[in-house]
Short mmCIF file of N, CA, C and O in Angstrom, two decimals:
data_model
loop_
_atom_site.label_atom_id
_atom_site.label_comp_id
_atom_site.label_asym_id
_atom_site.label_seq_id
_atom_site.Cartn_x
_atom_site.Cartn_y
_atom_site.Cartn_z
N MET A 190 123.33 102.75 106.99
CA MET A 190 122.70 101.54 106.45
C MET A 190 122.21 101.77 105.04
O MET A 190 121.85 102.87 104.67
N LYS A 191 122.13 100.70 104.31
CA LYS A 191 121.69 100.78 102.89
C LYS A 191 120.20 101.24 102.78
O LYS A 191 119.89 102.11 101.98
N ILE A 192 119.35 100.76 103.69
CA ILE A 192 117.93 101.13 103.70
C ILE A 192 117.75 102.60 103.96
O ILE A 192 116.97 103.28 103.32
N GLU A 193 118.51 103.13 104.96
CA GLU A 193 118.40 104.55 105.27
C GLU A 193 118.88 105.39 104.11
O GLU A 193 118.27 106.43 103.79
N LYS A 194 119.91 104.97 103.43
CA LYS A 194 120.43 105.71 102.29
C LYS A 194 119.40 105.73 101.15
O LYS A 194 119.16 106.78 100.53
N GLU A 195 118.79 104.59 100.87
CA GLU A 195 117.76 104.47 99.85
C GLU A 195 116.55 105.33 100.24
O GLU A 195 115.96 105.99 99.36
N ALA A 196 116.19 105.31 101.49
CA ALA A 196 115.02 106.13 101.92
C ALA A 196 115.33 107.62 101.74
O ALA A 196 114.45 108.41 101.30
N GLU A 197 116.53 108.06 102.04
CA GLU A 197 116.94 109.45 101.85
C GLU A 197 116.86 109.81 100.38
O GLU A 197 116.44 110.87 100.03
N GLU A 198 117.34 108.88 99.56
CA GLU A 198 117.32 109.17 98.08
C GLU A 198 115.91 109.28 97.58
O GLU A 198 115.56 110.14 96.76
N ILE A 199 114.99 108.42 98.08
CA ILE A 199 113.60 108.47 97.65
C ILE A 199 112.97 109.78 98.09
O ILE A 199 112.29 110.43 97.33
N LEU A 200 113.24 110.17 99.35
CA LEU A 200 112.68 111.41 99.87
C LEU A 200 113.21 112.60 99.09
O LEU A 200 112.48 113.55 98.76
N GLN A 201 114.47 112.57 98.71
CA GLN A 201 115.08 113.65 97.98
C GLN A 201 114.49 113.73 96.59
O GLN A 201 114.17 114.87 96.11
N SER A 202 114.30 112.61 95.91
CA SER A 202 113.71 112.65 94.57
C SER A 202 112.26 113.11 94.62
O SER A 202 111.77 113.87 93.74
N PHE A 203 111.54 112.72 95.64
CA PHE A 203 110.17 113.16 95.82
C PHE A 203 110.11 114.66 96.07
O PHE A 203 109.30 115.41 95.49
N SER A 204 111.04 115.17 96.87
CA SER A 204 111.12 116.59 97.17
C SER A 204 111.46 117.36 95.91
O SER A 204 110.86 118.42 95.65
N ASP A 205 112.37 116.86 95.10
CA ASP A 205 112.69 117.47 93.85
C ASP A 205 111.50 117.52 92.88
O ASP A 205 111.29 118.49 92.18
N ALA A 206 110.75 116.43 92.85
CA ALA A 206 109.57 116.38 91.99
C ALA A 206 108.51 117.36 92.41
O ALA A 206 107.82 118.00 91.60
N LEU A 207 108.38 117.55 93.74
CA LEU A 207 107.37 118.53 94.22
C LEU A 207 107.74 119.97 93.85
O LEU A 207 106.85 120.80 93.76
N LYS A 208 109.00 120.24 93.67
CA LYS A 208 109.40 121.61 93.30
C LYS A 208 108.88 122.00 91.91
O LYS A 208 108.71 123.15 91.66
N ASN A 209 108.63 120.97 91.08
CA ASN A 209 108.18 121.25 89.70
C ASN A 209 106.66 121.46 89.58
O ASN A 209 106.13 121.76 88.55
N ILE A 210 105.95 121.26 90.69
CA ILE A 210 104.50 121.40 90.67
C ILE A 210 104.17 122.89 90.90
O ILE A 210 104.62 123.54 91.82
N PRO A 211 103.35 123.45 89.95
CA PRO A 211 103.07 124.88 90.06
C PRO A 211 102.17 125.19 91.26
O PRO A 211 101.37 124.34 91.70
N GLU A 212 102.33 126.40 91.80
CA GLU A 212 101.49 126.86 92.89
C GLU A 212 100.11 127.20 92.33
O GLU A 212 99.99 127.99 91.38
N LEU A 213 99.06 126.62 92.91
CA LEU A 213 97.69 126.90 92.44
C LEU A 213 96.88 127.41 93.61
O LEU A 213 97.18 127.13 94.78
N GLU A 214 95.82 128.13 93.30
CA GLU A 214 94.94 128.62 94.36
C GLU A 214 94.07 127.40 94.81
O GLU A 214 93.62 126.63 94.02
N GLU A 215 93.91 127.29 96.10
CA GLU A 215 93.17 126.21 96.68
C GLU A 215 91.68 126.34 96.32
O GLU A 215 91.17 127.46 96.24
N THR A 216 91.01 125.23 96.14
CA THR A 216 89.60 125.19 95.84
C THR A 216 88.88 124.47 96.95
O THR A 216 89.28 123.38 97.40
N HIS A 217 87.80 125.03 97.46
CA HIS A 217 86.99 124.42 98.48
C HIS A 217 85.59 124.22 97.99
O HIS A 217 85.05 125.10 97.31
N TYR A 218 85.03 123.11 98.29
CA TYR A 218 83.63 122.83 97.91
C TYR A 218 82.81 122.70 99.16
O TYR A 218 83.10 121.86 100.03
N MET A 219 81.75 123.44 99.26
CA MET A 219 80.84 123.35 100.34
C MET A 219 79.65 122.49 99.92
O MET A 219 78.98 122.80 98.90
N VAL A 220 79.40 121.39 100.59
CA VAL A 220 78.36 120.50 100.21
C VAL A 220 77.42 120.36 101.38
O VAL A 220 77.82 120.08 102.50
N ASP A 221 76.14 120.45 101.10
CA ASP A 221 75.11 120.30 102.14
C ASP A 221 74.59 118.87 102.28
O ASP A 221 73.74 118.59 103.05
N ASN A 222 75.11 117.99 101.44
CA ASN A 222 74.64 116.59 101.42
C ASN A 222 75.38 115.77 102.44
O ASN A 222 75.99 114.77 102.14
N VAL A 223 75.30 116.15 103.68
CA VAL A 223 76.04 115.44 104.75
C VAL A 223 75.10 114.41 105.36
O VAL A 223 73.91 114.68 105.72
N ASN A 224 75.57 113.22 105.55
CA ASN A 224 74.85 112.14 106.23
C ASN A 224 73.49 111.82 105.62
O ASN A 224 72.50 111.64 106.26
N LEU A 225 73.45 111.79 104.30
CA LEU A 225 72.24 111.42 103.60
C LEU A 225 72.10 109.93 103.61
O LEU A 225 73.08 109.16 103.61
N SER A 226 70.88 109.42 103.66
CA SER A 226 70.65 108.00 103.63
C SER A 226 69.64 107.70 102.53
O SER A 226 68.91 108.56 102.08
N ARG A 227 69.59 106.47 102.17
CA ARG A 227 68.67 106.04 101.12
C ARG A 227 67.87 104.87 101.64
O ARG A 227 68.22 104.23 102.61
N GLU A 228 66.80 104.60 100.95
CA GLU A 228 65.97 103.44 101.34
C GLU A 228 66.75 102.19 101.13
O GLU A 228 67.46 102.03 100.18
N ASP A 229 66.63 101.24 102.06
CA ASP A 229 67.29 99.96 102.00
C ASP A 229 66.40 99.02 101.21
O ASP A 229 65.32 98.65 101.70
N CYS A 230 66.81 98.71 99.98
CA CYS A 230 66.02 97.83 99.12
C CYS A 230 66.93 96.86 98.40
O CYS A 230 68.05 97.19 98.04
N ALA A 231 66.45 95.62 98.26
CA ALA A 231 67.24 94.60 97.57
C ALA A 231 66.79 94.51 96.12
O ALA A 231 65.59 94.66 95.82
N GLU A 232 67.77 94.34 95.25
CA GLU A 232 67.42 94.17 93.85
C GLU A 232 67.19 92.67 93.57
O GLU A 232 67.71 91.82 94.24
N ASP A 233 66.36 92.47 92.56
CA ASP A 233 66.11 91.06 92.18
C ASP A 233 67.41 90.45 91.62
O ASP A 233 68.13 91.09 90.85
N LYS A 234 67.64 89.22 91.94
CA LYS A 234 68.84 88.49 91.45
C LYS A 234 68.45 87.67 90.23
O LYS A 234 67.42 87.05 90.22
N ASP A 235 69.32 87.69 89.25
CA ASP A 235 69.12 86.91 88.03
C ASP A 235 69.92 85.64 88.17
O ASP A 235 71.14 85.61 87.91
N SER A 236 69.31 84.58 88.62
CA SER A 236 70.03 83.32 88.84
C SER A 236 70.65 82.75 87.58
O SER A 236 71.70 82.13 87.64
N ALA A 237 70.02 82.96 86.45
CA ALA A 237 70.59 82.45 85.18
C ALA A 237 71.91 83.16 84.87
O ALA A 237 72.89 82.52 84.48
N LYS A 238 71.95 84.45 85.13
CA LYS A 238 73.19 85.20 84.90
C LYS A 238 74.30 84.80 85.87
O LYS A 238 75.43 84.64 85.50
N ILE A 239 73.92 84.55 87.12
CA ILE A 239 74.85 84.13 88.14
C ILE A 239 75.46 82.77 87.71
O ILE A 239 76.66 82.56 87.75
N MET A 240 74.63 81.86 87.33
CA MET A 240 75.09 80.50 86.93
C MET A 240 75.92 80.56 85.65
O MET A 240 76.80 79.76 85.45
N ARG A 241 75.60 81.49 84.77
CA ARG A 241 76.35 81.61 83.50
C ARG A 241 77.79 82.03 83.78
O ARG A 241 78.70 81.66 83.08
N ASN A 242 78.03 82.79 84.84
CA ASN A 242 79.37 83.25 85.19
C ASN A 242 80.07 82.36 86.20
O ASN A 242 81.24 82.59 86.48
N ALA A 243 79.39 81.37 86.71
CA ALA A 243 79.94 80.51 87.76
C ALA A 243 80.65 79.32 87.16
O ALA A 243 80.37 78.90 86.06
N HIS A 244 81.55 78.73 87.95
CA HIS A 244 82.24 77.49 87.54
C HIS A 244 81.37 76.36 88.03
O HIS A 244 80.97 76.30 89.19
N VAL A 245 81.05 75.42 87.10
CA VAL A 245 80.24 74.29 87.44
C VAL A 245 80.94 73.00 86.95
O VAL A 245 81.75 73.04 86.03
N ASP A 246 80.61 71.87 87.64
CA ASP A 246 81.22 70.62 87.18
C ASP A 246 80.29 69.96 86.11
O ASP A 246 79.34 70.56 85.68
N GLU A 247 80.64 68.73 85.76
CA GLU A 247 79.91 68.03 84.70
C GLU A 247 78.40 67.81 85.03
O GLU A 247 77.55 67.75 84.20
N GLU A 248 78.14 67.71 86.35
CA GLU A 248 76.79 67.44 86.79
C GLU A 248 75.96 68.74 87.03
O GLU A 248 74.84 68.71 87.45
N GLY A 249 76.63 69.93 86.80
CA GLY A 249 75.93 71.16 87.00
C GLY A 249 76.02 71.72 88.38
O GLY A 249 75.34 72.70 88.71
N ASN A 250 76.86 71.12 89.18
CA ASN A 250 77.04 71.59 90.59
C ASN A 250 77.96 72.86 90.60
O ASN A 250 78.98 72.84 89.89
N LEU A 251 77.60 73.77 91.40
CA LEU A 251 78.44 74.99 91.54
C LEU A 251 79.70 74.68 92.27
O LEU A 251 79.74 74.03 93.29
N ILE A 252 80.86 75.17 91.70
CA ILE A 252 82.15 74.94 92.31
C ILE A 252 82.57 76.26 92.96
O ILE A 252 82.68 77.29 92.28
N ALA A 253 82.77 76.24 94.28
CA ALA A 253 83.17 77.43 95.00
C ALA A 253 84.58 77.15 95.58
O ALA A 253 84.91 76.07 96.02
N GLU A 254 85.40 78.23 95.65
CA GLU A 254 86.76 78.11 96.17
C GLU A 254 86.66 78.08 97.68
O GLU A 254 85.97 78.90 98.29
N LYS A 255 87.39 77.16 98.24
CA LYS A 255 87.49 77.08 99.71
C LYS A 255 88.38 78.24 100.15
O LYS A 255 89.35 78.62 99.48
N GLY A 256 88.07 78.84 101.31
CA GLY A 256 88.85 79.93 101.80
C GLY A 256 90.33 79.56 101.93
O GLY A 256 90.73 78.50 102.39
N LYS A 257 91.22 80.44 101.46
CA LYS A 257 92.66 80.15 101.49
C LYS A 257 93.22 80.09 102.87
O LYS A 257 94.27 79.54 103.08
N TRP A 258 92.51 80.67 103.85
CA TRP A 258 93.00 80.63 105.20
C TRP A 258 92.63 79.34 105.91
O TRP A 258 93.16 79.02 107.00
N VAL A 259 91.73 78.51 105.30
CA VAL A 259 91.33 77.27 105.86
C VAL A 259 92.31 76.15 105.44
O VAL A 259 92.66 76.05 104.27
N LYS A 260 92.77 75.36 106.38
CA LYS A 260 93.71 74.32 106.06
C LYS A 260 93.03 73.05 105.70
O LYS A 260 91.93 72.72 106.09
#
């Protein structure tokens, strides 16, 4: 099949490309920062900045896009 032939060609070209990558020593990083958490805090919202970036109509009403999945 054409798809199988193209897949084989892609795999072969990928394999050939990997041959040109030099062998390097592996590097491992040990990190003690596992499962850290931070305080849950909300930042103040700048409504003027939000409205400056929003689409509005002639009357100043905010225009929001209806979900594309909704008919």
